[in-house]
PDB file of C-alpha atoms in Angstrom:
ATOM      1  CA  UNK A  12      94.997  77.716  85.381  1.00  0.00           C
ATOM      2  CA  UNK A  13      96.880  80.945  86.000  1.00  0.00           C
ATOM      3  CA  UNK A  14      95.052  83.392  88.642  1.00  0.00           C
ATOM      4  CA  UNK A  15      94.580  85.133  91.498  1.00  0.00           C
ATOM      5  CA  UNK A  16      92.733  83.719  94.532  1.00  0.00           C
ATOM      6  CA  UNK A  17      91.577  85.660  97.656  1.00  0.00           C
ATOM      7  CA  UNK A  18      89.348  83.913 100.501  1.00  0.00           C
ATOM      8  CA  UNK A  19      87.430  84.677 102.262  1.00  0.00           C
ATOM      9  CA  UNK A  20      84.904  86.211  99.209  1.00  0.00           C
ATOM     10  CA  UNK A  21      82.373  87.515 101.870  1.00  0.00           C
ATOM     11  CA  UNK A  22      83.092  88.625 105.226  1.00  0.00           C
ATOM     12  CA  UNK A  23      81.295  90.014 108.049  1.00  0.00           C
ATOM     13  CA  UNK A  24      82.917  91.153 111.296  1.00  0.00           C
ATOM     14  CA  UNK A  25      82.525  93.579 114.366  1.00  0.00           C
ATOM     15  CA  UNK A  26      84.901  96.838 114.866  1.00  0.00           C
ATOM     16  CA  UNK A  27      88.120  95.604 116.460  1.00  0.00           C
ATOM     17  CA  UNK A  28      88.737  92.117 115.657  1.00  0.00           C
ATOM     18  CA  UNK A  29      91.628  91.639 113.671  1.00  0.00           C
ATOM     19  CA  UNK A  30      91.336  90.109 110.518  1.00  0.00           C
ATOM     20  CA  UNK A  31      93.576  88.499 107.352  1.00  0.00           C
ATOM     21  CA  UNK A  32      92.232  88.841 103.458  1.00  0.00           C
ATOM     22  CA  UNK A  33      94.919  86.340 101.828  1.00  0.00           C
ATOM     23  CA  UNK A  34      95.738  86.506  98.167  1.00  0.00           C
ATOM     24  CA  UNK A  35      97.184  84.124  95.943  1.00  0.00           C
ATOM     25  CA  UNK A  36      98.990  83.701  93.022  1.00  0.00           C
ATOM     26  CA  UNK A  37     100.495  80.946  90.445  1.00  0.00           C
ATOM     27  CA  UNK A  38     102.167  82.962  87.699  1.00  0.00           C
ATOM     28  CA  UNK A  39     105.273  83.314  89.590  1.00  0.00           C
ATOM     29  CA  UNK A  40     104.669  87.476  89.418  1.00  0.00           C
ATOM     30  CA  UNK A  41     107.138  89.935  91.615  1.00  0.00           C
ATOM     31  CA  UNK A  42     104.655  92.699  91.622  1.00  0.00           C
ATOM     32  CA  UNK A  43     101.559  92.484  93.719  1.00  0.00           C
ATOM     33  CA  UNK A  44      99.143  94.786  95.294  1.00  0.00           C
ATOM     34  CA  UNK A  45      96.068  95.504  97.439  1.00  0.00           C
ATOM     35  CA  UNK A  46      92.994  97.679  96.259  1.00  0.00           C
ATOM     36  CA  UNK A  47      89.744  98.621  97.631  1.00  0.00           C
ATOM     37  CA  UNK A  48      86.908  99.989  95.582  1.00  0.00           C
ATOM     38  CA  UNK A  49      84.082 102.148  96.869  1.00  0.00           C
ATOM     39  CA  UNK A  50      80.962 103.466  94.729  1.00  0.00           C
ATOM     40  CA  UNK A  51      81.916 106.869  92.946  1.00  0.00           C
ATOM     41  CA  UNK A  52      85.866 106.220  94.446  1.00  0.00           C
ATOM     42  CA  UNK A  53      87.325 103.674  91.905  1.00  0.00           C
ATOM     43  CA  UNK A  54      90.016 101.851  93.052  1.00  0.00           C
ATOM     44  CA  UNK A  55      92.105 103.201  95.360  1.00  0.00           C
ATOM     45  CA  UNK A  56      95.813 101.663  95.976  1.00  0.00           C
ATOM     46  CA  UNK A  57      96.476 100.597  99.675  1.00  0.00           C
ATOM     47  CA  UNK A  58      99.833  98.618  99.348  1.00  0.00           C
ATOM     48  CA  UNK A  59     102.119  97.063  96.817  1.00  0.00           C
ATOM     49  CA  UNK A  60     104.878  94.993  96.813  1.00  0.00           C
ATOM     50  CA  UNK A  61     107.626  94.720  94.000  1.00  0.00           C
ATOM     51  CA  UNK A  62     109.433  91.374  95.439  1.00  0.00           C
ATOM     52  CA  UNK A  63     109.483  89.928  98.212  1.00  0.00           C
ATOM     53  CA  UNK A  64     110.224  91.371 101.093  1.00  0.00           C
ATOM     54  CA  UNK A  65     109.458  94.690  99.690  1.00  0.00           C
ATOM     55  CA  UNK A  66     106.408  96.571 100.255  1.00  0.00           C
ATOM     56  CA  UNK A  67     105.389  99.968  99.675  1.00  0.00           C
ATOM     57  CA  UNK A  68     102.272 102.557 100.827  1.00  0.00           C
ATOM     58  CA  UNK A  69     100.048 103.342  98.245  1.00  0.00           C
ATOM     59  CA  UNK A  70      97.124 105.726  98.303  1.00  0.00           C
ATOM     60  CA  UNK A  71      95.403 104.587 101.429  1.00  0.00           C
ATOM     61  CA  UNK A  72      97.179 102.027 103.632  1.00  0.00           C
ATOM     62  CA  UNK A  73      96.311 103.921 107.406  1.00  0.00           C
ATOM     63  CA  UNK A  74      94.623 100.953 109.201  1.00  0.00           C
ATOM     64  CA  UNK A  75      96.572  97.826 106.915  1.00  0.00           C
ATOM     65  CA  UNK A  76      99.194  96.165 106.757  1.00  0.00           C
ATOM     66  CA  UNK A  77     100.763  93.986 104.586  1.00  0.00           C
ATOM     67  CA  UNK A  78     103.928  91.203 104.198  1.00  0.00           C
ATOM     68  CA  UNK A  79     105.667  89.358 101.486  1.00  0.00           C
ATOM     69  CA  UNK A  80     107.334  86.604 103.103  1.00  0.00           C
ATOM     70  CA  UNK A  81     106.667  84.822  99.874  1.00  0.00           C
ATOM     71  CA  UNK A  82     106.332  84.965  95.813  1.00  0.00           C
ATOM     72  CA  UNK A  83     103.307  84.080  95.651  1.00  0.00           C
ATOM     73  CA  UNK A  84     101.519  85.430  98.851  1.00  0.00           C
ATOM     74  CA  UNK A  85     100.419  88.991  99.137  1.00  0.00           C
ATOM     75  CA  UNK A  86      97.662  89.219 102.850  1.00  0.00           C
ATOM     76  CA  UNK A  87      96.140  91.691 103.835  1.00  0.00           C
ATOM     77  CA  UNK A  88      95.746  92.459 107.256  1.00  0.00           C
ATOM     78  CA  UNK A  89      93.412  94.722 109.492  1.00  0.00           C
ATOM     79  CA  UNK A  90      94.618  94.535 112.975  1.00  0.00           C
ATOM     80  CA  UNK A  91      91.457  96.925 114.606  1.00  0.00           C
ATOM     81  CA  UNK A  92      89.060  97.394 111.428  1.00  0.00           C
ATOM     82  CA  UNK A  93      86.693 100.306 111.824  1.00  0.00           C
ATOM     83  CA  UNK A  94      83.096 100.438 110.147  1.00  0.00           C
ATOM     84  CA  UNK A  95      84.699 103.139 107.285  1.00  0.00           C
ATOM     85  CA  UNK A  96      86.895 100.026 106.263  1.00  0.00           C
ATOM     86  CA  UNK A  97      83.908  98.486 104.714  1.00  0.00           C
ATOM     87  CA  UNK A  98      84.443  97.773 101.531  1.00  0.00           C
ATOM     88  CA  UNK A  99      85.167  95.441  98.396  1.00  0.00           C
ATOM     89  CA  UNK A 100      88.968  94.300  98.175  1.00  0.00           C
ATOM     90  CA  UNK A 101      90.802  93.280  95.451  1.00  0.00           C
ATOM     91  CA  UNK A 102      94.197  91.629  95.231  1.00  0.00           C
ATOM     92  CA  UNK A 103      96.371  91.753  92.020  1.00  0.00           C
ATOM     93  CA  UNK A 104      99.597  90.725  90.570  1.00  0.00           C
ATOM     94  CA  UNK A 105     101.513  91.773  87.627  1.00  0.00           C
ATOM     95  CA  UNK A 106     104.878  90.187  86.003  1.00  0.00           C
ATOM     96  CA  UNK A 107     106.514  94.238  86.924  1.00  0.00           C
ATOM     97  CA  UNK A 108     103.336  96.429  86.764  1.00  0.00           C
ATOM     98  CA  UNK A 109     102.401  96.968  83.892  1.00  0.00           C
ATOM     99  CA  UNK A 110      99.351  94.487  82.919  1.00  0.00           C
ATOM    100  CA  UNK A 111      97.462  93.924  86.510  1.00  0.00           C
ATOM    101  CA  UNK A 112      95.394  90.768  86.542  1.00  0.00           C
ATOM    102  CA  UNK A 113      93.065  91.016  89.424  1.00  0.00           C
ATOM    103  CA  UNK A 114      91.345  88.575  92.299  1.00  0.00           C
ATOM    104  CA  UNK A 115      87.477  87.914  92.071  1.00  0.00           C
ATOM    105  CA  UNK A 116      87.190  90.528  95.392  1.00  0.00           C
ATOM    106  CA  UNK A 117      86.530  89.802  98.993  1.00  0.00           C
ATOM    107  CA  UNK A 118      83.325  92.195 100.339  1.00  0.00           C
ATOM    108  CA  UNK A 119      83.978  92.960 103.995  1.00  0.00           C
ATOM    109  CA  UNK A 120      81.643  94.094 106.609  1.00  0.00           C
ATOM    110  CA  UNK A 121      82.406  95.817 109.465  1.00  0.00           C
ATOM    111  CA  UNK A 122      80.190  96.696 112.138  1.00  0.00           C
TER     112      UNK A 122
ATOM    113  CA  UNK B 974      99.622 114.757  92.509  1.00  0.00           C
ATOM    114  CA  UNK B 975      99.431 111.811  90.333  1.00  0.00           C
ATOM    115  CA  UNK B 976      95.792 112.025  89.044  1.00  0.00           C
ATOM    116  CA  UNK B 977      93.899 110.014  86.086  1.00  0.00           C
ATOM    117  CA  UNK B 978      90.101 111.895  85.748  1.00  0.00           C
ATOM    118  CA  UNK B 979      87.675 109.861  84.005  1.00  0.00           C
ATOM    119  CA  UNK B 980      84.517 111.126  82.081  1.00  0.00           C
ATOM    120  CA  UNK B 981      81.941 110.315  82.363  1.00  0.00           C
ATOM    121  CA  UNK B 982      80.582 108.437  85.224  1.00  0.00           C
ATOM    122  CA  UNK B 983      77.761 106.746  83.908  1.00  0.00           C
ATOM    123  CA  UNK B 984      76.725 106.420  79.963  1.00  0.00           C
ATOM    124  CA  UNK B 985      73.952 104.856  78.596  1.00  0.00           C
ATOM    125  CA  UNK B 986      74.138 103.720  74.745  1.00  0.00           C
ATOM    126  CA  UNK B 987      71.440 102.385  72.129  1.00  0.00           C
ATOM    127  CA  UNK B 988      72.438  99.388  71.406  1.00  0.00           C
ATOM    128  CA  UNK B 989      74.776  99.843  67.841  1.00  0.00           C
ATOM    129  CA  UNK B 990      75.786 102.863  69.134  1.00  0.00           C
ATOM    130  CA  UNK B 991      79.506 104.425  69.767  1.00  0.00           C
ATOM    131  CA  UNK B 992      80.427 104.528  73.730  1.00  0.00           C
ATOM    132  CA  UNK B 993      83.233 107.125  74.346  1.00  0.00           C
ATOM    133  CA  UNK B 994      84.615 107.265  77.311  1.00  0.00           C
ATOM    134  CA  UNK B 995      88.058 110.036  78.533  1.00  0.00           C
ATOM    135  CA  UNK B 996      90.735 110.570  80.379  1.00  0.00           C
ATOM    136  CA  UNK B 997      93.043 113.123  81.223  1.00  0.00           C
ATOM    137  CA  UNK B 998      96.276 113.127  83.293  1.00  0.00           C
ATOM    138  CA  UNK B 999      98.810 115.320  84.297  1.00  0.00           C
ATOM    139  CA  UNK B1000     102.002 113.405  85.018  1.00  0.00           C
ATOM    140  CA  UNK B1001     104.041 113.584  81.666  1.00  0.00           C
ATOM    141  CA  UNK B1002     106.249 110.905  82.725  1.00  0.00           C
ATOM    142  CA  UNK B1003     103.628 108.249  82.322  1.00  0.00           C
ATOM    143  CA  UNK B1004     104.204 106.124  79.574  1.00  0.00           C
ATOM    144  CA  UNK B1005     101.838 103.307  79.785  1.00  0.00           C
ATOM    145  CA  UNK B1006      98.120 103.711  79.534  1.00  0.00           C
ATOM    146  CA  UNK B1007      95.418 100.646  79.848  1.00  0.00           C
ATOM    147  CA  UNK B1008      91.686 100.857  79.975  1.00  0.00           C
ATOM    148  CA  UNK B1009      90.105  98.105  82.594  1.00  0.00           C
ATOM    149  CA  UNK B1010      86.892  96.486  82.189  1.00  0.00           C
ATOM    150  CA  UNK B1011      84.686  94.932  84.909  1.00  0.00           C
ATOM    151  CA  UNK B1012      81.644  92.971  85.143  1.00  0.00           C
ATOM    152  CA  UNK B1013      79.474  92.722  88.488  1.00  0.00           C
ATOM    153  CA  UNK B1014      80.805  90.360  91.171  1.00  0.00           C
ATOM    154  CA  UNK B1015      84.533  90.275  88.637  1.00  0.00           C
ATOM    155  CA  UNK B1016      87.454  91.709  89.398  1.00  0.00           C
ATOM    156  CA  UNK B1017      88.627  94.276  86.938  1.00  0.00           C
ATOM    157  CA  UNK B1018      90.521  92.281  83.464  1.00  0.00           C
ATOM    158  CA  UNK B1019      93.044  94.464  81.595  1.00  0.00           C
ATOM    159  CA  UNK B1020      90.844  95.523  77.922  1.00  0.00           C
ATOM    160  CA  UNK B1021      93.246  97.046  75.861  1.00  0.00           C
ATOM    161  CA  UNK B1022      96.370  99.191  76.292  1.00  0.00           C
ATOM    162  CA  UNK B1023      98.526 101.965  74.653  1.00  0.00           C
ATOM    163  CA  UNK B1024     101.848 103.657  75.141  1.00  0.00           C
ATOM    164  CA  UNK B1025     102.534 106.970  73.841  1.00  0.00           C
ATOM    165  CA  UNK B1026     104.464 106.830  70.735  1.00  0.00           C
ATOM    166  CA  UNK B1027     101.049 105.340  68.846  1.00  0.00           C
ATOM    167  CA  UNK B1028      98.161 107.540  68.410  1.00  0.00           C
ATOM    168  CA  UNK B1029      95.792 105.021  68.101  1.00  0.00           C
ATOM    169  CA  UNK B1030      95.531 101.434  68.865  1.00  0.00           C
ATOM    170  CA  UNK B1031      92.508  99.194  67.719  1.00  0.00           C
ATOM    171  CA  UNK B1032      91.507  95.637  68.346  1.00  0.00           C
ATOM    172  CA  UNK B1033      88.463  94.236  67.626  1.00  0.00           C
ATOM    173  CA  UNK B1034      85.343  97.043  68.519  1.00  0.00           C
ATOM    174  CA  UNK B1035      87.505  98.833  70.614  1.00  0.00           C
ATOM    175  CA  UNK B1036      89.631 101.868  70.024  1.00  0.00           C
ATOM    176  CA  UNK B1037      92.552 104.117  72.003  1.00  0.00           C
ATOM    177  CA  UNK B1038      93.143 107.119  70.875  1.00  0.00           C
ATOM    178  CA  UNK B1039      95.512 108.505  72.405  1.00  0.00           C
ATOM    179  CA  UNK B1040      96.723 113.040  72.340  1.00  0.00           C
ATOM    180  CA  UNK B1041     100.059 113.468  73.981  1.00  0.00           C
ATOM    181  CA  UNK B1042     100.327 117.174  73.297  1.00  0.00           C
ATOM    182  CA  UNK B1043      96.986 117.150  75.657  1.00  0.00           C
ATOM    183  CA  UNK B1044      97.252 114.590  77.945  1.00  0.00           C
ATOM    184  CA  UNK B1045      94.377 112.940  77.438  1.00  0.00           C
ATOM    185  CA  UNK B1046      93.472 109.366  75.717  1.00  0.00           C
ATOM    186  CA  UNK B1047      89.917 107.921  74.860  1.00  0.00           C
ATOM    187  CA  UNK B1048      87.955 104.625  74.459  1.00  0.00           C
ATOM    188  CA  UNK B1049      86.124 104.148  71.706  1.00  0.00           C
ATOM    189  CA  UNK B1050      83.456 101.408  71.760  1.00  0.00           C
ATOM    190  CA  UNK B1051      82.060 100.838  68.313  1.00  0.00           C
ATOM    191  CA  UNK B1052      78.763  99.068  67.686  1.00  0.00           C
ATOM    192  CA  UNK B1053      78.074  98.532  71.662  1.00  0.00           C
ATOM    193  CA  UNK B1054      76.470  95.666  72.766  1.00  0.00           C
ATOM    194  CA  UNK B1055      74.699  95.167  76.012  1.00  0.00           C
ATOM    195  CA  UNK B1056      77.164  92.430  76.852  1.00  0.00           C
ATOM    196  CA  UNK B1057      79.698  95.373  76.649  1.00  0.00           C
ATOM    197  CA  UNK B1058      77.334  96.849  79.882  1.00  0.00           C
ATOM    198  CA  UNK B1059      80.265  97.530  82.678  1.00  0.00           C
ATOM    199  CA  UNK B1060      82.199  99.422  84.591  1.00  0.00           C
ATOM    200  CA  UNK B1061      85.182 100.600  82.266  1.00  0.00           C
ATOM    201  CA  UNK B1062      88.639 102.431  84.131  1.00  0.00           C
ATOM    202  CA  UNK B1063      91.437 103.762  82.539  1.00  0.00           C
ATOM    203  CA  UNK B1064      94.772 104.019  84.054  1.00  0.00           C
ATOM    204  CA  UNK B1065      98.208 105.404  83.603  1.00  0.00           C
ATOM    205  CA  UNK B1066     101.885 104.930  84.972  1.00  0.00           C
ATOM    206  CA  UNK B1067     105.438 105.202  84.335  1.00  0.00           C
ATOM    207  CA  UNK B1068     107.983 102.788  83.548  1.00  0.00           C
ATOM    208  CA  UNK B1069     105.811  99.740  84.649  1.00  0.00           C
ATOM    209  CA  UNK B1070     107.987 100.309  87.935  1.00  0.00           C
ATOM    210  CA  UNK B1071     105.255 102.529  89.240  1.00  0.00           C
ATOM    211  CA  UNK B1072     101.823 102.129  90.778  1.00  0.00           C
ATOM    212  CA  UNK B1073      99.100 102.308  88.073  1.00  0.00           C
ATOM    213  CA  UNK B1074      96.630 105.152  88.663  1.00  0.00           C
ATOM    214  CA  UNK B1075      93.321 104.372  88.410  1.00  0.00           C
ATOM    215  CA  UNK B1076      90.646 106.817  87.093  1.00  0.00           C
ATOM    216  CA  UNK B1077      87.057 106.459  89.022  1.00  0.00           C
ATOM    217  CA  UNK B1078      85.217 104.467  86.720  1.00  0.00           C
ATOM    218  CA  UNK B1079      82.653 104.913  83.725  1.00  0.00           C
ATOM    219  CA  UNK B1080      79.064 102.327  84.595  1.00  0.00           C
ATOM    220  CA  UNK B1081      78.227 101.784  80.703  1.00  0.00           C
ATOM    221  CA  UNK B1082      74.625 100.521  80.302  1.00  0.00           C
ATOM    222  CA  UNK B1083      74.101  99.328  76.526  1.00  0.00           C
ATOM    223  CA  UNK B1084      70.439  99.229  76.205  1.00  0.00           C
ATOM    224  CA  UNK B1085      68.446  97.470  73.109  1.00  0.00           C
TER     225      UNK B1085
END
């Protein structure tokens, strides 16, 4: 079945402990990104990536960072998250950006 | 600045009623314009999409339209259902080599 996986879904951690959202995907796409969605914000770019190896800012990437070491893999990293990164992330792909086909979301806490 | 703004935030619809939801950007190089739908606890799933040398594009109960001259495309949701309750975003961006833009969202409630 062709999708996107992220894990974990649910996360709760304290301010400062690093942390990896991983994301997934088996439709051999070059473009992936990262997006996080907050009530009356819609979803706001942090990253993208249009091969491997390349990766770009997008609207909000101050406290991520990101890699594409491979095809397929697209994480998401917070190396010191802060309580205003809580949020609900989602991970997509897309064969060169135009139709995005998204994760089911990972929900992160931080306290 | 690359902007999408979506209109309204929230709608609620009688059941066999038209939803219309709009958009309006700014950036004329944007040739590729989707509308987004998503269902609590889903990630958002691509709906239908238009580029801009169509007016209109239709498939099923939903509609694009779609005004170049003022920058601004629409979804039409005929005879809504309250399965068709979600959050609906529209998008734009150029080339497919660009980031889409998302607009903020429209929570559609179909009520019976």
């Amino acid at each position: 079945e062709a999708q996107v996986t992220q894990n974990p879904r649910y996360l709760i951690t304290v301010t400062g402990k690093k942390l990896t959202v991983t994301c997934s995907q088996n439709m051999n796409h070059e473009y992936m990104s990262w997006y996080r969605q907050d009530p009356g914000l819609g979803l706001r770019q942090i990253y993208y990536s249009m091969n491997v190896e390349v990766t770009d800012k997008g609207d909000v990437p101050e406290g991520y960072k990101v890699s594409r070491k491979e095809k397929r893999n697209f994480p998401l990293i917070l190396e010191s998250p802060s309580p205003n990164q809580t949020s609900l992330y989602f991970c997509a792909s897309s064969p060169r950006g135009y139709e995005q086909y998204f994760g089911p979301g990972t929900r992160l806490t931080v306290t | 600045q690359q902007q999408v703004k979506q209109s309204p935030q929230s709608l609620i619809v009688q059941k066999g009623g038209i939803s219309i939801i709009n958009c309006a950007y700014e950036n004329t190089a944007f040739d590729y314009f989707p509308w987004y739908q998503q269902f609590p606890g889903k990630g958002p799933a691509l709906l239908i999409a238009i580029r801009p040398d169509v007016s209109e594009k239709k498939e099923g109960r939903f509609t694009i339209s779609f005004n170049k001259s003022a920058k601004q495309f629409s979804l039409h949701i005929m005879d809504s259902q309250p399965g068709d309750s979600a959050t609906y975003f529209c998008a734009a961006s150029s080339s497919g080599n660009t980031p889409l833009v998302f607009g903020k969202g429209t929570r559609l409630s179909v009520i019976a």
